[in-house]
DNA sequence: AAGCACACCTGCTAGC
DNA sequence: TGCTAGCAGGTGTGCT
């Protein structure tokens, strides 16, 4: 389940390798991987011959900027991987749905067993700004939360549980189940609290926790859990799961107070939290 | 119109 | 042993 830190690691891995390279060929092995595109042939033709001017990120979306008015937006979904292959002759992993061949013969491979991920073209200005297709996303949890105000506005006046509000990509972009668990733990706020009841001090604590958790997670190259198989741009797992305080640790002792980490079903999925440290 | 349920997929695991 | 049911989960849609 790639969230912001995992997507950022992939972005930073691949950016120097694809920047200024020309896409010479695009293969689509499974149309579902480009399901927003009306026509696979048009997608292939539009990319072929284009140079990549840089790889960006908005929330959990990767944005490959091209030397034209279009960018390619990539979402990894639950199980997606974007892998750099220096040797195009090396065997492609199962579930390789899209391959970009770059000048020089190297490849970028989009691999996605559960097929929740996808890539598609979007209009983007030449300055490398946010593509139109991503206009609905809220402020990026890493790049746009330097001030507390955007977060305070996102949480104010809502009845929905604060964890679910933080996972709403139109409120804040980039956070999912793992990092909202860890951020709310660090901030001392219970996940089921109504978003609108979070105090100014708690908003500040959540903002500070977000910055620290995302920064630490990126430094540890993301979280690789048992079933999600997240790997970086070179196929290597992350290590941040070793630092998780609560996520996927239900039944184990809280590292700070020793109470048992609890699990709570919320919005169709499970929150993990410490009843001793969060209220 | 905010909030919720559900569909979309595959692979793995727990339970029988 | 072999099967099935359940679970994991981000996003988009559609209903209330």
PDB file of C-alpha atoms (C1' of nucleotides) in Angstrom:
ATOM      1  CA  UNK A   1       0.000   0.000   0.000  1.00  0.00           C
ATOM      2  CA  UNK A   2       2.224   2.749  -1.183  1.00  0.00           C
ATOM      3  CA  UNK A   3       1.447   6.007   0.570  1.00  0.00           C
ATOM      4  CA  UNK A   4       3.308   9.307   0.309  1.00  0.00           C
ATOM      5  CA  UNK A   5       6.700   8.114   1.668  1.00  0.00           C
ATOM      6  CA  UNK A   6       6.818   5.063  -0.602  1.00  0.00           C
ATOM      7  CA  UNK A   7       5.806   7.110  -3.647  1.00  0.00           C
ATOM      8  CA  UNK A   8       8.415   9.728  -2.781  1.00  0.00           C
ATOM      9  CA  UNK A   9      11.153   7.066  -2.527  1.00  0.00           C
ATOM     10  CA  UNK A  10      10.203   5.711  -5.952  1.00  0.00           C
ATOM     11  CA  UNK A  11      10.135   9.260  -7.343  1.00  0.00           C
ATOM     12  CA  UNK A  12      13.585  10.086  -6.000  1.00  0.00           C
ATOM     13  CA  UNK A  13      14.988   6.746  -7.212  1.00  0.00           C
ATOM     14  CA  UNK A  14      13.703   7.107 -10.761  1.00  0.00           C
ATOM     15  CA  UNK A  15      13.866  10.859 -11.392  1.00  0.00           C
ATOM     16  CA  UNK A  16      17.614  11.022 -12.182  1.00  0.00           C
ATOM     17  CA  UNK A  17      17.322   7.925 -14.376  1.00  0.00           C
ATOM     18  CA  UNK A  18      14.405   9.065 -16.544  1.00  0.00           C
ATOM     19  CA  UNK A  19      15.062  12.824 -16.638  1.00  0.00           C
ATOM     20  CA  UNK A  20      16.017  13.997 -20.134  1.00  0.00           C
ATOM     21  CA  UNK A  21      15.526  10.487 -21.519  1.00  0.00           C
ATOM     22  CA  UNK A  22      13.310   9.939 -24.538  1.00  0.00           C
ATOM     23  CA  UNK A  23      10.561   7.332 -24.431  1.00  0.00           C
ATOM     24  CA  UNK A  24      11.153   5.308 -27.573  1.00  0.00           C
ATOM     25  CA  UNK A  25       8.483   2.655 -27.136  1.00  0.00           C
ATOM     26  CA  UNK A  26       5.490   1.908 -24.908  1.00  0.00           C
ATOM     27  CA  UNK A  27       4.018  -1.550 -24.390  1.00  0.00           C
ATOM     28  CA  UNK A  28       0.660  -2.092 -22.727  1.00  0.00           C
ATOM     29  CA  UNK A  29       0.091  -5.700 -21.725  1.00  0.00           C
ATOM     30  CA  UNK A  30      -3.130  -5.089 -19.896  1.00  0.00           C
ATOM     31  CA  UNK A  31      -5.546  -2.345 -20.878  1.00  0.00           C
ATOM     32  CA  UNK A  32      -6.926  -2.062 -17.359  1.00  0.00           C
ATOM     33  CA  UNK A  33      -3.614  -0.433 -16.365  1.00  0.00           C
ATOM     34  CA  UNK A  34      -4.535   2.537 -18.586  1.00  0.00           C
ATOM     35  CA  UNK A  35      -8.307   2.360 -18.087  1.00  0.00           C
ATOM     36  CA  UNK A  36      -8.799   6.130 -18.089  1.00  0.00           C
ATOM     37  CA  UNK A  37      -7.422   6.221 -21.618  1.00  0.00           C
ATOM     38  CA  UNK A  38      -9.990   5.730 -24.363  1.00  0.00           C
ATOM     39  CA  UNK A  39      -7.542   4.008 -26.671  1.00  0.00           C
ATOM     40  CA  UNK A  40      -4.317   2.113 -25.946  1.00  0.00           C
ATOM     41  CA  UNK A  41      -2.919   2.897 -29.382  1.00  0.00           C
ATOM     42  CA  UNK A  42      -3.431   6.612 -28.838  1.00  0.00           C
ATOM     43  CA  UNK A  43      -1.718   6.353 -25.451  1.00  0.00           C
ATOM     44  CA  UNK A  44       1.295   4.577 -26.925  1.00  0.00           C
ATOM     45  CA  UNK A  45       1.527   6.990 -29.833  1.00  0.00           C
ATOM     46  CA  UNK A  46       1.255  10.054 -27.612  1.00  0.00           C
ATOM     47  CA  UNK A  47       4.207   8.960 -25.443  1.00  0.00           C
ATOM     48  CA  UNK A  48       6.530   7.633 -28.120  1.00  0.00           C
ATOM     49  CA  UNK A  49       9.213  10.173 -28.976  1.00  0.00           C
ATOM     50  CA  UNK A  50       8.523  12.377 -25.956  1.00  0.00           C
ATOM     51  CA  UNK A  51      11.296  13.316 -23.559  1.00  0.00           C
ATOM     52  CA  UNK A  52      10.718  13.095 -19.819  1.00  0.00           C
ATOM     53  CA  UNK A  53      11.579  16.437 -18.260  1.00  0.00           C
ATOM     54  CA  UNK A  54      11.249  15.292 -14.668  1.00  0.00           C
ATOM     55  CA  UNK A  55       9.406  13.055 -12.249  1.00  0.00           C
ATOM     56  CA  UNK A  56       7.192  14.787  -9.696  1.00  0.00           C
ATOM     57  CA  UNK A  57       4.716  13.748  -7.018  1.00  0.00           C
ATOM     58  CA  UNK A  58       1.382  15.025  -5.706  1.00  0.00           C
ATOM     59  CA  UNK A  59       0.094  13.065  -2.730  1.00  0.00           C
ATOM     60  CA  UNK A  60       0.286   9.406  -3.736  1.00  0.00           C
ATOM     61  CA  UNK A  61       0.423  10.201  -7.463  1.00  0.00           C
ATOM     62  CA  UNK A  62       3.608  10.236  -9.514  1.00  0.00           C
ATOM     63  CA  UNK A  63       3.737  12.742 -12.360  1.00  0.00           C
ATOM     64  CA  UNK A  64       6.088  12.185 -15.291  1.00  0.00           C
ATOM     65  CA  UNK A  65       6.385  15.591 -16.962  1.00  0.00           C
ATOM     66  CA  UNK A  66       6.983  15.457 -20.705  1.00  0.00           C
ATOM     67  CA  UNK A  67       8.357  17.928 -23.227  1.00  0.00           C
ATOM     68  CA  UNK A  68       4.882  19.035 -24.193  1.00  0.00           C
ATOM     69  CA  UNK A  69       1.577  20.067 -22.668  1.00  0.00           C
ATOM     70  CA  UNK A  70       0.900  16.586 -21.345  1.00  0.00           C
ATOM     71  CA  UNK A  71       2.169  14.672 -18.347  1.00  0.00           C
ATOM     72  CA  UNK A  72       1.675  11.037 -17.430  1.00  0.00           C
ATOM     73  CA  UNK A  73       0.111  10.476 -14.025  1.00  0.00           C
ATOM     74  CA  UNK A  74       0.916   7.165 -12.325  1.00  0.00           C
ATOM     75  CA  UNK A  75      -0.894   5.777  -9.288  1.00  0.00           C
ATOM     76  CA  UNK A  76       0.459   2.621  -7.684  1.00  0.00           C
ATOM     77  CA  UNK A  77      -2.824   1.683  -6.028  1.00  0.00           C
ATOM     78  CA  UNK A  78      -2.413  -1.080  -3.509  1.00  0.00           C
ATOM     79  CA  UNK A  79       0.241  -3.287  -5.024  1.00  0.00           C
ATOM     80  CA  UNK A  80       1.814  -1.277  -7.847  1.00  0.00           C
ATOM     81  CA  UNK A  81       5.545  -1.051  -8.421  1.00  0.00           C
ATOM     82  CA  UNK A  82       7.484   1.155 -10.815  1.00  0.00           C
ATOM     83  CA  UNK A  83      10.761  -0.615 -11.468  1.00  0.00           C
ATOM     84  CA  UNK A  84      13.833   0.580 -13.305  1.00  0.00           C
ATOM     85  CA  UNK A  85      15.501  -2.080 -15.430  1.00  0.00           C
ATOM     86  CA  UNK A  86      19.033  -1.259 -16.582  1.00  0.00           C
ATOM     87  CA  UNK A  87      19.059  -4.497 -18.535  1.00  0.00           C
ATOM     88  CA  UNK A  88      16.024  -4.794 -20.774  1.00  0.00           C
ATOM     89  CA  UNK A  89      16.876  -8.433 -21.377  1.00  0.00           C
ATOM     90  CA  UNK A  90      16.304  -9.269 -17.703  1.00  0.00           C
ATOM     91  CA  UNK A  91      13.099 -11.235 -17.197  1.00  0.00           C
ATOM     92  CA  UNK A  92      10.015  -9.136 -16.526  1.00  0.00           C
ATOM     93  CA  UNK A  93       8.216  -9.906 -13.272  1.00  0.00           C
ATOM     94  CA  UNK A  94       4.721 -11.418 -13.375  1.00  0.00           C
ATOM     95  CA  UNK A  95       1.982  -8.764 -13.658  1.00  0.00           C
ATOM     96  CA  UNK A  96       4.115  -6.374 -15.694  1.00  0.00           C
ATOM     97  CA  UNK A  97       1.353  -4.364 -17.358  1.00  0.00           C
ATOM     98  CA  UNK A  98       3.123  -1.381 -18.933  1.00  0.00           C
ATOM     99  CA  UNK A  99       6.730  -0.961 -20.078  1.00  0.00           C
ATOM    100  CA  UNK A 100       8.391   2.244 -21.231  1.00  0.00           C
ATOM    101  CA  UNK A 101      11.572   1.710 -23.203  1.00  0.00           C
ATOM    102  CA  UNK A 102      13.946   4.670 -22.921  1.00  0.00           C
ATOM    103  CA  UNK A 103      16.628   5.727 -25.361  1.00  0.00           C
ATOM    104  CA  UNK A 104      19.666   3.614 -24.564  1.00  0.00           C
ATOM    105  CA  UNK A 105      17.444   0.561 -24.121  1.00  0.00           C
ATOM    106  CA  UNK A 106      16.698   0.775 -20.427  1.00  0.00           C
ATOM    107  CA  UNK A 107      13.152   0.198 -19.197  1.00  0.00           C
ATOM    108  CA  UNK A 108      10.649   1.483 -16.684  1.00  0.00           C
ATOM    109  CA  UNK A 109       8.231  -1.294 -15.780  1.00  0.00           C
ATOM    110  CA  UNK A 110       4.832  -0.892 -14.166  1.00  0.00           C
ATOM    111  CA  UNK A 111       4.044  -4.061 -12.217  1.00  0.00           C
ATOM    112  CA  UNK A 112       0.746  -4.405 -10.367  1.00  0.00           C
ATOM    113  CA  UNK A 113      -0.751  -7.756  -9.239  1.00  0.00           C
ATOM    114  CA  UNK A 114      -3.980  -6.348  -7.807  1.00  0.00           C
ATOM    115  CA  UNK A 115      -4.517  -3.936 -10.675  1.00  0.00           C
ATOM    116  CA  UNK A 116      -5.753  -1.051  -8.540  1.00  0.00           C
ATOM    117  CA  UNK A 117      -2.998   1.113  -9.982  1.00  0.00           C
ATOM    118  CA  UNK A 118      -3.090   2.890 -13.314  1.00  0.00           C
ATOM    119  CA  UNK A 119      -1.407   5.492 -15.500  1.00  0.00           C
ATOM    120  CA  UNK A 120      -2.955   8.070 -17.773  1.00  0.00           C
ATOM    121  CA  UNK A 121      -2.211  11.328 -19.550  1.00  0.00           C
ATOM    122  CA  UNK A 122      -3.210  14.674 -18.080  1.00  0.00           C
ATOM    123  CA  UNK A 123      -2.772  18.255 -19.115  1.00  0.00           C
ATOM    124  CA  UNK A 124       0.010  20.028 -17.241  1.00  0.00           C
ATOM    125  CA  UNK A 125       1.690  23.360 -17.693  1.00  0.00           C
ATOM    126  CA  UNK A 126       5.317  23.453 -18.770  1.00  0.00           C
ATOM    127  CA  UNK A 127       6.419  24.731 -15.362  1.00  0.00           C
ATOM    128  CA  UNK A 128       5.960  21.315 -13.807  1.00  0.00           C
ATOM    129  CA  UNK A 129       2.858  22.270 -11.821  1.00  0.00           C
ATOM    130  CA  UNK A 130      -0.027  20.097 -10.702  1.00  0.00           C
ATOM    131  CA  UNK A 131      -1.841  18.397 -13.621  1.00  0.00           C
ATOM    132  CA  UNK A 132      -5.505  19.232 -14.116  1.00  0.00           C
ATOM    133  CA  UNK A 133      -6.555  15.666 -13.320  1.00  0.00           C
ATOM    134  CA  UNK A 134      -5.133  16.104  -9.796  1.00  0.00           C
ATOM    135  CA  UNK A 135      -6.822  19.429  -9.067  1.00  0.00           C
ATOM    136  CA  UNK A 136      -9.241  17.742  -6.663  1.00  0.00           C
ATOM    137  CA  UNK A 137      -6.466  16.738  -4.270  1.00  0.00           C
ATOM    138  CA  UNK A 138      -5.953  18.686  -1.066  1.00  0.00           C
ATOM    139  CA  UNK A 139      -2.635  20.110   0.099  1.00  0.00           C
ATOM    140  CA  UNK A 140       0.247  17.668  -0.147  1.00  0.00           C
ATOM    141  CA  UNK A 141       1.007  16.263   3.299  1.00  0.00           C
ATOM    142  CA  UNK A 142       4.731  16.813   2.888  1.00  0.00           C
ATOM    143  CA  UNK A 143       5.121  19.829   0.634  1.00  0.00           C
ATOM    144  CA  UNK A 144       2.105  21.990   1.476  1.00  0.00           C
ATOM    145  CA  UNK A 145       1.738  21.719   5.266  1.00  0.00           C
ATOM    146  CA  UNK A 146       4.516  24.048   6.388  1.00  0.00           C
ATOM    147  CA  UNK A 147       1.810  26.160   8.036  1.00  0.00           C
ATOM    148  CA  UNK A 148      -0.830  24.717  10.347  1.00  0.00           C
ATOM    149  CA  UNK A 149      -3.639  26.652   8.657  1.00  0.00           C
ATOM    150  CA  UNK A 150      -4.373  24.308   5.722  1.00  0.00           C
ATOM    151  CA  UNK A 151      -4.616  21.360   8.105  1.00  0.00           C
ATOM    152  CA  UNK A 152      -6.825  23.294  10.525  1.00  0.00           C
ATOM    153  CA  UNK A 153      -9.166  24.164   7.665  1.00  0.00           C
ATOM    154  CA  UNK A 154      -9.258  20.532   6.492  1.00  0.00           C
ATOM    155  CA  UNK A 155     -10.298  19.250   9.925  1.00  0.00           C
ATOM    156  CA  UNK A 156     -12.661  22.019  11.043  1.00  0.00           C
ATOM    157  CA  UNK A 157     -16.406  21.504  11.284  1.00  0.00           C
ATOM    158  CA  UNK A 158     -16.527  17.830  10.363  1.00  0.00           C
ATOM    159  CA  UNK A 159     -18.285  15.008  12.144  1.00  0.00           C
ATOM    160  CA  UNK A 160     -16.288  12.282  10.441  1.00  0.00           C
ATOM    161  CA  UNK A 161     -13.558  10.500  12.429  1.00  0.00           C
ATOM    162  CA  UNK A 162     -10.289  12.411  12.281  1.00  0.00           C
ATOM    163  CA  UNK A 163      -8.435   9.375  10.913  1.00  0.00           C
ATOM    164  CA  UNK A 164     -10.872   9.064   8.023  1.00  0.00           C
ATOM    165  CA  UNK A 165     -10.679  12.797   7.366  1.00  0.00           C
ATOM    166  CA  UNK A 166      -6.882  12.591   7.169  1.00  0.00           C
ATOM    167  CA  UNK A 167      -7.199   9.719   4.683  1.00  0.00           C
ATOM    168  CA  UNK A 168      -9.563  11.750   2.471  1.00  0.00           C
ATOM    169  CA  UNK A 169      -7.263  12.807  -0.384  1.00  0.00           C
ATOM    170  CA  UNK A 170      -9.340  15.914  -1.068  1.00  0.00           C
ATOM    171  CA  UNK A 171      -8.647  17.086   2.504  1.00  0.00           C
ATOM    172  CA  UNK A 172      -4.945  16.181   2.709  1.00  0.00           C
ATOM    173  CA  UNK A 173      -3.106  14.353  -0.077  1.00  0.00           C
ATOM    174  CA  UNK A 174      -0.725  11.484   0.596  1.00  0.00           C
ATOM    175  CA  UNK A 175      -1.824   9.803   3.832  1.00  0.00           C
ATOM    176  CA  UNK A 176      -3.306   6.303   4.049  1.00  0.00           C
ATOM    177  CA  UNK A 177      -3.973   3.704   6.698  1.00  0.00           C
ATOM    178  CA  UNK A 178      -0.366   3.202   7.828  1.00  0.00           C
ATOM    179  CA  UNK A 179       0.696   6.801   8.235  1.00  0.00           C
ATOM    180  CA  UNK A 180      -2.534   8.120   9.751  1.00  0.00           C
ATOM    181  CA  UNK A 181      -2.159   5.444  12.445  1.00  0.00           C
ATOM    182  CA  UNK A 182       1.418   6.486  13.161  1.00  0.00           C
ATOM    183  CA  UNK A 183       0.747  10.244  12.954  1.00  0.00           C
ATOM    184  CA  UNK A 184      -2.257  10.152  15.297  1.00  0.00           C
ATOM    185  CA  UNK A 185      -0.289   7.993  17.733  1.00  0.00           C
ATOM    186  CA  UNK A 186       2.569  10.469  17.802  1.00  0.00           C
ATOM    187  CA  UNK A 187       0.140  13.381  18.152  1.00  0.00           C
ATOM    188  CA  UNK A 188      -1.733  11.667  21.020  1.00  0.00           C
ATOM    189  CA  UNK A 189      -5.123  11.944  19.266  1.00  0.00           C
ATOM    190  CA  UNK A 190      -7.548   8.993  19.180  1.00  0.00           C
ATOM    191  CA  UNK A 191      -8.487   7.991  15.603  1.00  0.00           C
ATOM    192  CA  UNK A 192     -12.242   7.920  16.228  1.00  0.00           C
ATOM    193  CA  UNK A 193     -12.409  11.507  17.495  1.00  0.00           C
ATOM    194  CA  UNK A 194     -14.730  13.636  15.387  1.00  0.00           C
ATOM    195  CA  UNK A 195     -12.534  15.741  13.130  1.00  0.00           C
ATOM    196  CA  UNK A 196     -14.205  18.990  14.224  1.00  0.00           C
ATOM    197  CA  UNK A 197     -13.475  18.379  17.921  1.00  0.00           C
ATOM    198  CA  UNK A 198      -9.710  18.426  17.425  1.00  0.00           C
ATOM    199  CA  UNK A 199      -8.329  21.466  19.290  1.00  0.00           C
ATOM    200  CA  UNK A 200      -5.857  24.008  17.931  1.00  0.00           C
ATOM    201  CA  UNK A 201      -3.078  22.473  20.010  1.00  0.00           C
ATOM    202  CA  UNK A 202      -3.943  19.032  18.690  1.00  0.00           C
ATOM    203  CA  UNK A 203      -3.978  20.284  15.095  1.00  0.00           C
ATOM    204  CA  UNK A 204      -0.488  21.656  15.699  1.00  0.00           C
ATOM    205  CA  UNK A 205       0.563  18.297  17.167  1.00  0.00           C
ATOM    206  CA  UNK A 206      -0.843  16.436  14.154  1.00  0.00           C
ATOM    207  CA  UNK A 207       0.963  18.797  11.765  1.00  0.00           C
ATOM    208  CA  UNK A 208       4.242  18.335  13.644  1.00  0.00           C
ATOM    209  CA  UNK A 209       3.778  14.558  13.805  1.00  0.00           C
ATOM    210  CA  UNK A 210       3.037  14.451  10.081  1.00  0.00           C
ATOM    211  CA  UNK A 211       6.309  16.187   9.262  1.00  0.00           C
ATOM    212  CA  UNK A 212       8.367  13.904  11.516  1.00  0.00           C
ATOM    213  CA  UNK A 213       6.697  10.620  10.566  1.00  0.00           C
ATOM    214  CA  UNK A 214       6.854  11.293   6.820  1.00  0.00           C
ATOM    215  CA  UNK A 215      10.456  12.449   7.034  1.00  0.00           C
ATOM    216  CA  UNK A 216      11.514   9.419   9.101  1.00  0.00           C
ATOM    217  CA  UNK A 217       9.597   7.060   6.820  1.00  0.00           C
ATOM    218  CA  UNK A 218      11.259   8.485   3.708  1.00  0.00           C
ATOM    219  CA  UNK A 219      14.665   8.224   5.406  1.00  0.00           C
ATOM    220  CA  UNK A 220      13.917   4.543   6.117  1.00  0.00           C
ATOM    221  CA  UNK A 221      12.782   4.157   2.472  1.00  0.00           C
ATOM    222  CA  UNK A 222       9.139   3.417   3.251  1.00  0.00           C
ATOM    223  CA  UNK A 223       7.158   0.626   4.887  1.00  0.00           C
ATOM    224  CA  UNK A 224       7.062  -2.901   3.473  1.00  0.00           C
ATOM    225  CA  UNK A 225       4.391  -5.011   5.128  1.00  0.00           C
ATOM    226  CA  UNK A 226       3.761  -8.721   4.865  1.00  0.00           C
ATOM    227  CA  UNK A 227       1.219  -8.755   2.057  1.00  0.00           C
ATOM    228  CA  UNK A 228       1.684  -5.432   0.309  1.00  0.00           C
ATOM    229  CA  UNK A 229       5.085  -6.123  -1.186  1.00  0.00           C
ATOM    230  CA  UNK A 230       6.063  -2.488  -1.496  1.00  0.00           C
ATOM    231  CA  UNK A 231       9.493  -2.099  -3.052  1.00  0.00           C
ATOM    232  CA  UNK A 232      11.448   0.901  -4.292  1.00  0.00           C
ATOM    233  CA  UNK A 233      12.446   1.694  -7.883  1.00  0.00           C
ATOM    234  CA  UNK A 234      15.106  -1.025  -7.761  1.00  0.00           C
ATOM    235  CA  UNK A 235      12.976  -3.746  -6.182  1.00  0.00           C
ATOM    236  CA  UNK A 236      14.242  -3.322  -2.629  1.00  0.00           C
ATOM    237  CA  UNK A 237      11.916  -3.255   0.416  1.00  0.00           C
ATOM    238  CA  UNK A 238      11.768  -0.384   2.920  1.00  0.00           C
ATOM    239  CA  UNK A 239      12.541  -0.558   6.616  1.00  0.00           C
ATOM    240  CA  UNK A 240      10.150   1.888   8.288  1.00  0.00           C
ATOM    241  CA  UNK A 241       7.836  -0.942   9.390  1.00  0.00           C
ATOM    242  CA  UNK A 242      10.485  -1.705  12.025  1.00  0.00           C
ATOM    243  CA  UNK A 243       9.697   1.673  13.596  1.00  0.00           C
ATOM    244  CA  UNK A 244       5.889   1.377  13.550  1.00  0.00           C
ATOM    245  CA  UNK A 245       4.513   2.071  17.001  1.00  0.00           C
ATOM    246  CA  UNK A 246       0.938   0.936  16.397  1.00  0.00           C
ATOM    247  CA  UNK A 247       0.161   0.099  12.770  1.00  0.00           C
ATOM    248  CA  UNK A 248      -0.380  -3.655  12.320  1.00  0.00           C
ATOM    249  CA  UNK A 249       0.707  -4.113  15.948  1.00  0.00           C
ATOM    250  CA  UNK A 250      -2.700  -4.811  17.534  1.00  0.00           C
ATOM    251  CA  UNK A 251      -2.330  -7.069  20.577  1.00  0.00           C
ATOM    252  CA  UNK A 252       1.302  -6.083  21.115  1.00  0.00           C
ATOM    253  CA  UNK A 253       2.454  -3.666  23.826  1.00  0.00           C
ATOM    254  CA  UNK A 254       2.654   0.061  23.096  1.00  0.00           C
ATOM    255  CA  UNK A 255       6.359   0.949  22.913  1.00  0.00           C
ATOM    256  CA  UNK A 256       5.795   4.013  25.113  1.00  0.00           C
ATOM    257  CA  UNK A 257       3.318   2.970  27.841  1.00  0.00           C
ATOM    258  CA  UNK A 258       3.146  -0.818  27.514  1.00  0.00           C
ATOM    259  CA  UNK A 259      -0.623  -1.001  27.170  1.00  0.00           C
ATOM    260  CA  UNK A 260      -1.972  -3.321  24.518  1.00  0.00           C
ATOM    261  CA  UNK A 261      -2.359  -1.726  21.098  1.00  0.00           C
ATOM    262  CA  UNK A 262      -6.036  -1.827  20.097  1.00  0.00           C
ATOM    263  CA  UNK A 263      -7.727  -2.283  16.732  1.00  0.00           C
ATOM    264  CA  UNK A 264     -10.895  -0.520  15.678  1.00  0.00           C
ATOM    265  CA  UNK A 265     -12.957  -1.008  12.541  1.00  0.00           C
ATOM    266  CA  UNK A 266     -13.492   2.341  10.862  1.00  0.00           C
ATOM    267  CA  UNK A 267     -14.831   3.068   7.411  1.00  0.00           C
ATOM    268  CA  UNK A 268     -14.412  -0.514   6.308  1.00  0.00           C
ATOM    269  CA  UNK A 269     -10.830  -0.874   7.494  1.00  0.00           C
ATOM    270  CA  UNK A 270      -8.908  -1.149  10.698  1.00  0.00           C
ATOM    271  CA  UNK A 271      -7.289   1.593  12.743  1.00  0.00           C
ATOM    272  CA  UNK A 272      -4.552   0.661  15.220  1.00  0.00           C
ATOM    273  CA  UNK A 273      -4.076   2.874  18.265  1.00  0.00           C
ATOM    274  CA  UNK A 274      -2.945   2.994  21.893  1.00  0.00           C
ATOM    275  CA  UNK A 275      -5.756   3.772  24.367  1.00  0.00           C
ATOM    276  CA  UNK A 276      -3.101   4.778  26.912  1.00  0.00           C
ATOM    277  CA  UNK A 277      -1.356   7.363  24.724  1.00  0.00           C
ATOM    278  CA  UNK A 278      -4.205   8.673  22.560  1.00  0.00           C
ATOM    279  CA  UNK A 279      -7.397  10.394  23.651  1.00  0.00           C
TER     280      UNK A 279
ATOM    281  C1'  DA B   1     -23.860  17.749   0.828  1.00  0.00           C
ATOM    282  C1'  DA B   2     -21.435  15.195   4.079  1.00  0.00           C
ATOM    283  C1'  DG B   3     -20.907  10.684   5.022  1.00  0.00           C
ATOM    284  C1'  DC B   4     -21.268   6.130   3.975  1.00  0.00           C
ATOM    285  C1'  DA B   5     -21.342   1.512   1.358  1.00  0.00           C
ATOM    286  C1'  DC B   6     -19.633  -0.741  -2.305  1.00  0.00           C
ATOM    287  C1'  DA B   7     -17.041  -2.203  -6.567  1.00  0.00           C
ATOM    288  C1'  DC B   8     -12.802  -2.990  -8.399  1.00  0.00           C
ATOM    289  C1'  DC B   9      -8.745  -7.159  -8.180  1.00  0.00           C
ATOM    290  C1'  DT B  10      -5.406 -10.789  -6.747  1.00  0.00           C
ATOM    291  C1'  DG B  11      -2.796 -13.410  -3.482  1.00  0.00           C
ATOM    292  C1'  DC B  12      -2.215 -14.964   0.810  1.00  0.00           C
ATOM    293  C1'  DT B  13      -3.837 -16.990   5.208  1.00  0.00           C
ATOM    294  C1'  DA B  14      -6.931 -18.878   8.661  1.00  0.00           C
ATOM    295  C1'  DG B  15     -10.222 -22.173   9.421  1.00  0.00           C
ATOM    296  C1'  DC B  16     -12.740 -26.156   8.520  1.00  0.00           C
TER     297       DC B  16
ATOM    298  C1'  DT C   1      -4.884 -32.526   2.188  1.00  0.00           C
ATOM    299  C1'  DG C   2      -7.774 -29.517  -0.133  1.00  0.00           C
ATOM    300  C1'  DC C   3     -11.103 -26.387  -0.223  1.00  0.00           C
ATOM    301  C1'  DT C   4     -13.407 -21.905   0.866  1.00  0.00           C
ATOM    302  C1'  DA C   5     -14.103 -17.691   3.102  1.00  0.00           C
ATOM    303  C1'  DG C   6     -12.067 -13.672   4.682  1.00  0.00           C
ATOM    304  C1'  DC C   7      -8.936 -10.028   4.466  1.00  0.00           C
ATOM    305  C1'  DA C   8      -5.810  -6.436   2.674  1.00  0.00           C
ATOM    306  C1'  DG C   9      -6.512  -1.716   0.685  1.00  0.00           C
ATOM    307  C1'  DG C  10      -6.852   3.466  -2.450  1.00  0.00           C
ATOM    308  C1'  DT C  11      -9.956   5.540  -5.301  1.00  0.00           C
ATOM    309  C1'  DG C  12     -14.167   6.585  -7.622  1.00  0.00           C
ATOM    310  C1'  DT C  13     -19.047   6.243  -7.928  1.00  0.00           C
ATOM    311  C1'  DG C  14     -23.472   6.306  -6.406  1.00  0.00           C
ATOM    312  C1'  DC C  15     -26.958   6.394  -2.802  1.00  0.00           C
ATOM    313  C1'  DT C  16     -29.070   8.468   1.274  1.00  0.00           C
TER     314       DT C  16
END
